[in-house]
Tab-separated table of C-alpha atoms and ligand atoms in Angstrom:
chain	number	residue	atom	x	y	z
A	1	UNK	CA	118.593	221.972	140.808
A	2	UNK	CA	117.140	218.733	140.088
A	3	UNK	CA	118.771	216.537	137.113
A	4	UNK	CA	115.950	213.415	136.824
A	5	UNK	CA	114.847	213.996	133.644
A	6	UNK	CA	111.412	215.330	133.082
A	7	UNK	CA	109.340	212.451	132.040
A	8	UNK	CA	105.574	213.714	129.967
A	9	UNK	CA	103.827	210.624	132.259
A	10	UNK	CA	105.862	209.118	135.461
A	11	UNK	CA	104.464	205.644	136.970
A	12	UNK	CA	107.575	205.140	138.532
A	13	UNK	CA	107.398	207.867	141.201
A	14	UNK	CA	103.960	207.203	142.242
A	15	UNK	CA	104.709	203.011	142.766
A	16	UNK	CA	107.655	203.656	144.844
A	17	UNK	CA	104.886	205.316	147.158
A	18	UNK	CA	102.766	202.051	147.293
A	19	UNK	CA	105.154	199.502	146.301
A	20	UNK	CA	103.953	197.449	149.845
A	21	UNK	CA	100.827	197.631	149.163
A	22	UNK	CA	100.933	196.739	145.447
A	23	UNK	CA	102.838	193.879	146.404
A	24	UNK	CA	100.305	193.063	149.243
A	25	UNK	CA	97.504	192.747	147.080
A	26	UNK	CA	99.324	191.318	143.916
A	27	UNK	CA	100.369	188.393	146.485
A	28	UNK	CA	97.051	187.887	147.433
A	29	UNK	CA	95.977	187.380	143.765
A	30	UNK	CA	98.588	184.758	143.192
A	31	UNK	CA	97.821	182.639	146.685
A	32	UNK	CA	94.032	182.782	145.642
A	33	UNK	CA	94.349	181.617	142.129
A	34	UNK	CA	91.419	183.581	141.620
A	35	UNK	CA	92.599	185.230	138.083
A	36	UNK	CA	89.392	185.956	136.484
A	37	UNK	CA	86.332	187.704	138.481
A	38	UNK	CA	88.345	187.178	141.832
A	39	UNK	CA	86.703	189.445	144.890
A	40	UNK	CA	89.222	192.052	143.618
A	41	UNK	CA	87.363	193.086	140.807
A	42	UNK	CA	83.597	193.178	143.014
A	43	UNK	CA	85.665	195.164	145.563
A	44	UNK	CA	87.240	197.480	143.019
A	45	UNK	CA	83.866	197.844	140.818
A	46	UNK	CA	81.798	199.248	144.422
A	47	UNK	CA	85.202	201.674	144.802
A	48	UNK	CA	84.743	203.144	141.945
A	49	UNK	CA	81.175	203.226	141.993
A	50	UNK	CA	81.606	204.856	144.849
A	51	UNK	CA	84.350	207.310	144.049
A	52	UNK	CA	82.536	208.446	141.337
A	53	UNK	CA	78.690	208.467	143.211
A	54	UNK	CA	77.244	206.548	140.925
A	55	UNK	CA	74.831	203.415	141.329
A	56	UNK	CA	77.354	200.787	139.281
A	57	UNK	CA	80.278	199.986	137.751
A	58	UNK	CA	81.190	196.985	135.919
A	59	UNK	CA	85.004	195.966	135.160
A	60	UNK	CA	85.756	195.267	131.507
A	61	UNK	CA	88.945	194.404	129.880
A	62	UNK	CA	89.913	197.997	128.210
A	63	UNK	CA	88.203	201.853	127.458
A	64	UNK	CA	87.945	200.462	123.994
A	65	UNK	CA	85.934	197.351	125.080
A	66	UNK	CA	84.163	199.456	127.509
A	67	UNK	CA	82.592	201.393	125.026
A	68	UNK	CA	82.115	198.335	122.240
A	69	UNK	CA	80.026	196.736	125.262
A	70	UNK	CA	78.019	199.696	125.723
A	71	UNK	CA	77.144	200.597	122.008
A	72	UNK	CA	76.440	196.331	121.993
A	73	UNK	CA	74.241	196.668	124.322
A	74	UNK	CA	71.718	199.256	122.807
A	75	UNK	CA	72.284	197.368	120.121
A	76	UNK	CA	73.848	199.347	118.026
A	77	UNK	CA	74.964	198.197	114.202
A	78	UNK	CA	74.246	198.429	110.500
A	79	UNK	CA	72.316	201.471	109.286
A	80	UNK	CA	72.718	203.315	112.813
A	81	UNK	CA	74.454	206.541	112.804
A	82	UNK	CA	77.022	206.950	115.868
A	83	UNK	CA	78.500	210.696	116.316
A	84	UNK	CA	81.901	211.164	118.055
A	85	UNK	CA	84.015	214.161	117.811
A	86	UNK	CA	86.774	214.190	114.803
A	87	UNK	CA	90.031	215.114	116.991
A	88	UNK	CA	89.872	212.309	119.660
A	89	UNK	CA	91.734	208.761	120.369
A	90	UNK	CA	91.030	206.322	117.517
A	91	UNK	CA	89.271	203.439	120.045
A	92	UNK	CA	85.760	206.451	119.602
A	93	UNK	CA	85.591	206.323	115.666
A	94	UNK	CA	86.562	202.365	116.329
A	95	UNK	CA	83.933	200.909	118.128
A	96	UNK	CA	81.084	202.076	116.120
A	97	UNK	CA	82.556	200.863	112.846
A	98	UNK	CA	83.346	197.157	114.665
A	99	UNK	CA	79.693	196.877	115.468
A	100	UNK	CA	78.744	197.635	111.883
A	101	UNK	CA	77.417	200.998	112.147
A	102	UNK	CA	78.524	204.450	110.583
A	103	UNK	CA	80.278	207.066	112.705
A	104	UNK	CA	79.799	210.940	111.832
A	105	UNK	CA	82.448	213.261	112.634
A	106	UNK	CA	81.750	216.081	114.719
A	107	UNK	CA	84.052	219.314	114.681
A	108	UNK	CA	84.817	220.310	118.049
A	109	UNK	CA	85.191	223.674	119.841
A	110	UNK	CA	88.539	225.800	119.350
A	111	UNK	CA	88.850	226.580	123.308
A	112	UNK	CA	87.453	223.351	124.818
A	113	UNK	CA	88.356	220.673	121.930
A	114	UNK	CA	85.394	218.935	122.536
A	115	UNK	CA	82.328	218.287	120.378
A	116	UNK	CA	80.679	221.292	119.079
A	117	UNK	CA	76.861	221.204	119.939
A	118	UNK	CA	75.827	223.760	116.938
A	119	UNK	CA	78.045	221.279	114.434
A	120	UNK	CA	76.315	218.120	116.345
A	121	UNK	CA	73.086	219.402	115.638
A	122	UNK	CA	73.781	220.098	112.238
A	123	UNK	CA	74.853	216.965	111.613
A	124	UNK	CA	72.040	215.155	112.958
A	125	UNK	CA	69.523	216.917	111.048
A	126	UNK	CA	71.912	215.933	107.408
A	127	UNK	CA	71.345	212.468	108.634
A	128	UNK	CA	68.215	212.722	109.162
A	129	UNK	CA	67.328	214.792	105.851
A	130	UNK	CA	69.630	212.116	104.070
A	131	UNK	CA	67.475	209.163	105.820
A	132	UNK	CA	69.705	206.242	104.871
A	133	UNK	CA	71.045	206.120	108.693
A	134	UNK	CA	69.382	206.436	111.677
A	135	UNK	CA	70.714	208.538	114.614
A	136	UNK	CA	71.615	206.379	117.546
A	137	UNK	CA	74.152	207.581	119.784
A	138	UNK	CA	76.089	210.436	120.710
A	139	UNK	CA	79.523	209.298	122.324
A	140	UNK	CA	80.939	212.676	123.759
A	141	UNK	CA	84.592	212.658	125.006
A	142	UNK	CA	86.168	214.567	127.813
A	143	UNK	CA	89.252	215.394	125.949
A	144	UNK	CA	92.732	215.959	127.781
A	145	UNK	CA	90.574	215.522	131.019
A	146	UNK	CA	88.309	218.557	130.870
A	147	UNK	CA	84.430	217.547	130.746
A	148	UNK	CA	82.125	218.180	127.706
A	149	UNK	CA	79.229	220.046	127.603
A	150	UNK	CA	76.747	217.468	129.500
A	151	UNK	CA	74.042	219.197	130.122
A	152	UNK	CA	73.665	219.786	126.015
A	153	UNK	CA	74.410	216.554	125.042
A	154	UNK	CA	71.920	214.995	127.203
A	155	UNK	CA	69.194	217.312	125.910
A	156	UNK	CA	69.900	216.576	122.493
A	157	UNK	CA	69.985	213.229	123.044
A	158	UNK	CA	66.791	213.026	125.608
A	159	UNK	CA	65.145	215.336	121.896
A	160	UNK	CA	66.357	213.185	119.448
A	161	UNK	CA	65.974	209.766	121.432
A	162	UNK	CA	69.226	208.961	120.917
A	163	UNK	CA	72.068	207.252	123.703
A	164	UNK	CA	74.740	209.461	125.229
A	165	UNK	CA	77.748	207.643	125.957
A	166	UNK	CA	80.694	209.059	127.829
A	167	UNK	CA	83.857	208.781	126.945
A	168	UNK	CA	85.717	209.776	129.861
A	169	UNK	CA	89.009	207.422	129.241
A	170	UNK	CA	91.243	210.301	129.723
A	171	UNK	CA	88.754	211.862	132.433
A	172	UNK	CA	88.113	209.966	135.724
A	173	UNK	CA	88.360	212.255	138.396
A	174	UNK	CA	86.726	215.294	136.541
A	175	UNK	CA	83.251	216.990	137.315
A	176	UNK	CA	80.982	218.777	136.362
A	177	UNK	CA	77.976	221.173	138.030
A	178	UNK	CA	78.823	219.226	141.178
A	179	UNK	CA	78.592	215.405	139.513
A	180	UNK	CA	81.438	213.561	138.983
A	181	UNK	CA	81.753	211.994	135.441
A	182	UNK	CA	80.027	208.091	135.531
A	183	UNK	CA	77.397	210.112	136.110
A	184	UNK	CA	76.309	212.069	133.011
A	185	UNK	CA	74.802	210.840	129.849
A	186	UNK	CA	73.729	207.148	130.317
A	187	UNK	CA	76.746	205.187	130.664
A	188	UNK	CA	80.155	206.061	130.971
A	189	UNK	CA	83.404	204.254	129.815
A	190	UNK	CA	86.656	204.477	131.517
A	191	UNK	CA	90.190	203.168	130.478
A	192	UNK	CA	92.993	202.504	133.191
A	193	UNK	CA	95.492	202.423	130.394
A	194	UNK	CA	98.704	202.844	132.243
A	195	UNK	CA	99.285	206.642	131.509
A	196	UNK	CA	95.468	207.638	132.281
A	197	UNK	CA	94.300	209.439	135.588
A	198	UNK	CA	93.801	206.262	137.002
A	199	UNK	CA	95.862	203.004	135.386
A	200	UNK	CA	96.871	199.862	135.878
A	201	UNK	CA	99.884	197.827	134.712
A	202	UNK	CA	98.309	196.554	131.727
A	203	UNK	CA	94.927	196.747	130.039
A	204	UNK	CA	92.050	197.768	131.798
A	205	UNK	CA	88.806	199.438	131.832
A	206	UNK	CA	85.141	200.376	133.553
A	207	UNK	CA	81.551	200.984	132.565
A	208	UNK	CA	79.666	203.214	134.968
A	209	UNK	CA	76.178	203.913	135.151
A	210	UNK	CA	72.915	204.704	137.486
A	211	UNK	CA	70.544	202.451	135.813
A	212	UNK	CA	70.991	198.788	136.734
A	213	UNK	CA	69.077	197.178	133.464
A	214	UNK	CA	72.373	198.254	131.309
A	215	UNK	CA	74.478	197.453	134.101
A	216	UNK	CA	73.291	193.959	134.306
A	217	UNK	CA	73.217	193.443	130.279
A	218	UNK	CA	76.760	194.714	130.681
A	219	UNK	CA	77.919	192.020	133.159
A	220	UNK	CA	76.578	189.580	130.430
A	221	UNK	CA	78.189	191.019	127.266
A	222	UNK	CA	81.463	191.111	129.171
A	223	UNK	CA	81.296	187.251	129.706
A	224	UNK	CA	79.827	185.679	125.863
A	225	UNK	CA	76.407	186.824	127.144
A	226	UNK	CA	76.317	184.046	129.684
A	227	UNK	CA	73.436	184.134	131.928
A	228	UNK	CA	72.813	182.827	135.306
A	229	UNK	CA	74.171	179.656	134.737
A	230	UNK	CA	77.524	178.984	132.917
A	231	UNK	CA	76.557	177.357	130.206
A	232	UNK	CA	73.122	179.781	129.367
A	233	UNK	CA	74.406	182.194	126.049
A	234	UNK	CA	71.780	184.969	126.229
A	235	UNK	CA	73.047	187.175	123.852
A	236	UNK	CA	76.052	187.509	121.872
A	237	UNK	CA	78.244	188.710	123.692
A	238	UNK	CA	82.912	189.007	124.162
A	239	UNK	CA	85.784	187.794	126.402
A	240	UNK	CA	85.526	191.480	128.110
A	241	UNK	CA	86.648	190.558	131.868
A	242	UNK	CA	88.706	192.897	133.462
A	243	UNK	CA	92.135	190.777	135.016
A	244	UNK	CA	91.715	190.460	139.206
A	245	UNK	CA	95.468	191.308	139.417
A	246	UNK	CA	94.441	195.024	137.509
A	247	UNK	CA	91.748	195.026	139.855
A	248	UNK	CA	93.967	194.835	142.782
A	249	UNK	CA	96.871	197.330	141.252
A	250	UNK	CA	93.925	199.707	140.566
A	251	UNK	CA	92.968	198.851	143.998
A	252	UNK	CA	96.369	200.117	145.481
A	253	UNK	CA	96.379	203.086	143.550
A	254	UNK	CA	92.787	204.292	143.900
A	255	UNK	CA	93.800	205.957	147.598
A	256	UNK	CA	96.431	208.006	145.721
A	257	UNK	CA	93.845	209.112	143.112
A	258	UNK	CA	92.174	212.486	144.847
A	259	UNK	CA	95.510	213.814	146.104
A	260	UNK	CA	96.650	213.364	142.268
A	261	UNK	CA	94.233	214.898	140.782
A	262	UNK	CA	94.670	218.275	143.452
A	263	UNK	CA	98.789	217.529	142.260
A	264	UNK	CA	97.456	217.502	138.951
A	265	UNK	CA	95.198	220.762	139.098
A	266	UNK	CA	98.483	222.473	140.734
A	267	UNK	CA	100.743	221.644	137.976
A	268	UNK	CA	98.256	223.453	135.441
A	269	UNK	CA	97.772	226.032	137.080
A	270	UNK	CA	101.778	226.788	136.868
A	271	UNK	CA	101.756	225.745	133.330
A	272	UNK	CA	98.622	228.546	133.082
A	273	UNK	CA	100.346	231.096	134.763
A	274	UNK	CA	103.666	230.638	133.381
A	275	UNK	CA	102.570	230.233	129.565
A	276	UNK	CA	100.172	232.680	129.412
A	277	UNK	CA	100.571	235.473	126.483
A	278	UNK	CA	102.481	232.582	125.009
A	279	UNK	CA	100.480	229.405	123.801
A	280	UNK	CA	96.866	228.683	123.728
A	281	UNK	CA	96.654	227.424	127.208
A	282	UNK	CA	93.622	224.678	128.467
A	283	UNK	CA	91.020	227.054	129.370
A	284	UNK	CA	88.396	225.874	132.175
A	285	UNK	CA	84.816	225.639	131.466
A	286	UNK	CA	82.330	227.396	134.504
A	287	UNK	CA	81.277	224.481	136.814
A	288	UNK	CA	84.017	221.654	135.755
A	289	UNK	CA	86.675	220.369	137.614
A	290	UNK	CA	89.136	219.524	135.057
A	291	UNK	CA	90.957	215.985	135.437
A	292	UNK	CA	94.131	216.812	134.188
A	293	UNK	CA	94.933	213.482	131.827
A	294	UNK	CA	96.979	215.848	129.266
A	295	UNK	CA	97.878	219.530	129.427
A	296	UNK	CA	97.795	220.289	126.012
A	297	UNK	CA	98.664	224.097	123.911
A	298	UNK	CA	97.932	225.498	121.049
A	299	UNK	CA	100.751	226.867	119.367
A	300	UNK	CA	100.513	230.243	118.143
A	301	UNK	CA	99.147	229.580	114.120
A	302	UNK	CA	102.342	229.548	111.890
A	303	UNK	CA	104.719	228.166	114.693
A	304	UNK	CA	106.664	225.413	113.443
A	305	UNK	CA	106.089	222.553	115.916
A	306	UNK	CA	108.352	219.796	114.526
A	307	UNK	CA	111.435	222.580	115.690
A	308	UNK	CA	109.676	223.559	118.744
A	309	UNK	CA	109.644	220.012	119.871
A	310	UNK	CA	113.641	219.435	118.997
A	311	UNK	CA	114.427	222.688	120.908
A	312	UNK	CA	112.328	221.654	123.793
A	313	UNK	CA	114.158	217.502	123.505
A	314	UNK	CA	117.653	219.296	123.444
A	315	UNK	CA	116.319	220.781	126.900
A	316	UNK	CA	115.257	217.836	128.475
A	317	UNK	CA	112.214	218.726	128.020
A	318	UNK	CA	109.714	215.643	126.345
A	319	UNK	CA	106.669	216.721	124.523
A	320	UNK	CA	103.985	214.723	122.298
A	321	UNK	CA	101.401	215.281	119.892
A	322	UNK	CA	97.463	214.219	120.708
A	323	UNK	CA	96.498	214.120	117.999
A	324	UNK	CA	98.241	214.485	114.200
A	325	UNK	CA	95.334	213.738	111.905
A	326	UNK	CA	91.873	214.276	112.678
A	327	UNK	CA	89.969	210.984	112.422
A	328	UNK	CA	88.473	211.663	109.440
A	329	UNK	CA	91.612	211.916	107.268
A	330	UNK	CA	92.658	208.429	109.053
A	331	UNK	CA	92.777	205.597	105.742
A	332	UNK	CA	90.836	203.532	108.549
A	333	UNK	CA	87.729	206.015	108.763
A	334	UNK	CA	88.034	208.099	105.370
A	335	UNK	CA	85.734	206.025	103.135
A	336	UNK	CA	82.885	205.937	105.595
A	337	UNK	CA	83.256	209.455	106.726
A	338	UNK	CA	83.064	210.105	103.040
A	339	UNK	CA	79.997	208.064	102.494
A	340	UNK	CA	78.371	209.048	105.799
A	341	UNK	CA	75.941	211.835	104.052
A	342	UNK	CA	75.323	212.121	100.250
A	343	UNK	CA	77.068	213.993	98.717
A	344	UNK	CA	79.757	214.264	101.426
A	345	UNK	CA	79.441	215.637	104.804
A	346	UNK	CA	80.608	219.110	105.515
A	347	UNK	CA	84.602	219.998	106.618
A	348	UNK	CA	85.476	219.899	109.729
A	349	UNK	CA	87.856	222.905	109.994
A	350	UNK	CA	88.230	223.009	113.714
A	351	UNK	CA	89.686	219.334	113.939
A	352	UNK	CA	91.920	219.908	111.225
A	353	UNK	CA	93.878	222.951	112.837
A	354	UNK	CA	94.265	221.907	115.914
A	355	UNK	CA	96.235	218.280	114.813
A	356	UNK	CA	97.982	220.824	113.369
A	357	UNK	CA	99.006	223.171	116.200
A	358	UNK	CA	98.332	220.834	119.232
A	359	UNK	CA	101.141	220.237	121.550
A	360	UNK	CA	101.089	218.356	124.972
A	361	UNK	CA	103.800	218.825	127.569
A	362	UNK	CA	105.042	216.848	130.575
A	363	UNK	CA	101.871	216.200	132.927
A	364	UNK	CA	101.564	213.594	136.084
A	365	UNK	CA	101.445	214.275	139.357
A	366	UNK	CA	104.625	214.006	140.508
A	367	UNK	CA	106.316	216.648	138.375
A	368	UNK	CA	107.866	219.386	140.639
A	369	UNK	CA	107.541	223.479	140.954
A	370	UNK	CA	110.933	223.712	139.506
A	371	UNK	CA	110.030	220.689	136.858
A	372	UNK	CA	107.265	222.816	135.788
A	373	UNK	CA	109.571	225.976	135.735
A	374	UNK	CA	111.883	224.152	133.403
A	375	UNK	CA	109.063	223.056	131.029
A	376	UNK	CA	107.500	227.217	131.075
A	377	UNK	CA	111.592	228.238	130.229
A	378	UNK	CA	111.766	225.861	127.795
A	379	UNK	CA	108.883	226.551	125.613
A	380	UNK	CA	109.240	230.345	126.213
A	381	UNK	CA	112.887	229.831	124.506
A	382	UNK	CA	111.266	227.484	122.051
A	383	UNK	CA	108.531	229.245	120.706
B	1	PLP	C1	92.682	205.700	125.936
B	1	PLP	C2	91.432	206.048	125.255
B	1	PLP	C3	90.513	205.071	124.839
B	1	PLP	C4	90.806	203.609	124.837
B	1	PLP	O1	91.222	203.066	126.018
B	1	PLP	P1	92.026	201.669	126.025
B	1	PLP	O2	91.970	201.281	127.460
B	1	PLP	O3	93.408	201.964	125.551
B	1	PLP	O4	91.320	200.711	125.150
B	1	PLP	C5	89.306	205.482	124.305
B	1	PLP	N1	89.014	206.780	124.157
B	1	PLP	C6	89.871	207.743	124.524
B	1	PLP	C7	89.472	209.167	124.347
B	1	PLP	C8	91.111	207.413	125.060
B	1	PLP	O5	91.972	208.387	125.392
């Protein structure tokens, strides 16, 4: 029996598989000199385009500045309503509230854990009944890796006239009804974060889209808004440049990226069949391909999850939490969640259990059969 210790994301085991080549291309960066927009970053931006079968993709600094570029450019700000799901990453409620405009929380599903489409219409029409904001954008995350419902949120948003933005930071890789996400909604926004499906040593991040007007106002905002020439300031814009050296990690590791995600889909399914009657496990939705970013239970209601994750650490087993407080509890978001609809908006009960229950457990694609065997054990005796 194996004695490494389980790690809950491992970027050592997959460089030791490309070390060469990541020191190849890193080489290459430093005889060039070419830090910022080197050919890397062109090359990397028509991989990933390509990967994901969409028309563009545009490198940008970080997920987080990859979706403040794509609410600046719809041009998004005071008195515009943005609504994001309240149990997601921090960077979604963020963004909106950088720009100047109001986010409204969304509760999400109890299966899926992503945005609710009854609660997201519900909450358009308050805003809209309140009329001090005006609904804008919809930014729909692919939580844990598993897609959200697309097809709805582009029909509200296609009714309502409002912009769908994906937030698939913890998704690249996933599909859904045969389309890969960077294609769904208008733009999507991708984070290589080191621990995500795809990372790089560093920060990092993408904007993919079919149409080529956004793409091309997102090229600008990435660089101060600069135009054709240099010195031309369109439109203000940010230092949003993705590095070249990312580009050419992410280039090293975007050959590993389909057999990782089939690693990936492997390792759930022995988490499914071994926890099942146990924990909540991820269920799939009919017609995604789930990306795998977290595998994440629900604890059975009452379980104390403080002990179960001491029991599982004195077993070698590592375990975190995604996420303890929904977003609209954070001290950050509170007072403009609060002052989002008169009056108050309605609770988001949904959001609130599962920070309380949620539990994520080892998950990259190197973890072994008897890795995941451990982790099943483990929890079993835990729980
Ligand atoms: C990681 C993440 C982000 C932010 O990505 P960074 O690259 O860390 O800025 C945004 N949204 C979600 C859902 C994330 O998981």
């Amino acid at each position: 029996m194996t004695t490494r210790p389980i790690a809950l994301f491992d970027m050592k085991a997959q460089q030791s598989l490309i070390r060469a080549e990541l020191d190849r291309r890193i080489a290459a960066v430093l005889d060039s000199g070419a830090f910022i927009n080197g050919p890397e970053v062109r090359e990397l931006e028509q991989k990933l385009a390509a990967f994901a079968g969409c028309a563009h993709a545009v490198g940008v600094s970080s997920g987080t500045d990859a979706l403040q570029i794509a609410m600046m450019a719809e041009g998004i700000g005071r008195g515009d309503a943005v609504f994001l799901p309240a149990f997601t990453y921090t960077a979604t409620a963020e963004v909106p509230l950088v720009l100047g405009a109001t986010p409204v929380f969304v509760d999400v599903d109890p299966v899926t854990f992503n945005i609710d489409l009854a609660d997201l219409e519900k909450r358009i029409a308050l805003v809209r009944r309140d009329g001090r904001l005006k609904p804008r954008a919809v930014i729909g995350v692919d939580l844990f890796g598993l897609p959200a419902d697309w097809p709805a949120i582009e029909a509200v948003c296609a009714r309502e006239g409002m912009f769908a933005l994906d937030d698939a930071a913890q998704a690249f890789g996933a599909a859904l009804g045969g389309k890969r996400l960077g294609r769904w909604g208008h733009a999507t926004a991708l984070s290589f974060y080191p621990t995500k499906t795809l990372g790089c040593y560093g920060d990092g991040g993408a904007l993919l889209t079919d149409d080529a007007e956004r793409a091309e106002l997102y090229r600008q905002l990435r660089t101060h808004g600069e135009g054709k020439s240099r010195y031309e300031v369109l439109r203000t814009g940010m230092n949003g440049r993705l590095d070249t050296i990312q580009a050419a990690i992410l280039l090293a590791k975007l050959g590993l990226l389909e057999d990782e995600l089939v690693a990936r889909a492997r390792i759930a399914e022995g988490y499914g069949k071994g926890l099942s009657g146990l924990v909540q496990a991820p269920t799939s939705v009919p017609g995604a391909v789930h990306a795998w970013g977290l595998y994440s239970v629900l604890l059975p209601d009452g379980a104390d999850r403080a002990s179960v994750q001491e029991t599982l650490k004195a077993a070698g087993v590592p375990s975190g939490i995604y996420y303890p407080k929904p977003l609209h509890h954070q001290p950050a978001y509170a007072g403009a969640h609060r002052a989002s609809v008169a009056g108050g908006p309605p609770p988001l009960p949904v959001s609130e259990m599962l920070c309380t229950r949620i539990l994520s457990l080892p998950m990259h694609p190197y973890l072994t059969q008897d890795e995941v065997s451990r982790v099943v054990a483990a929890l079993r005796a835990a729980v």
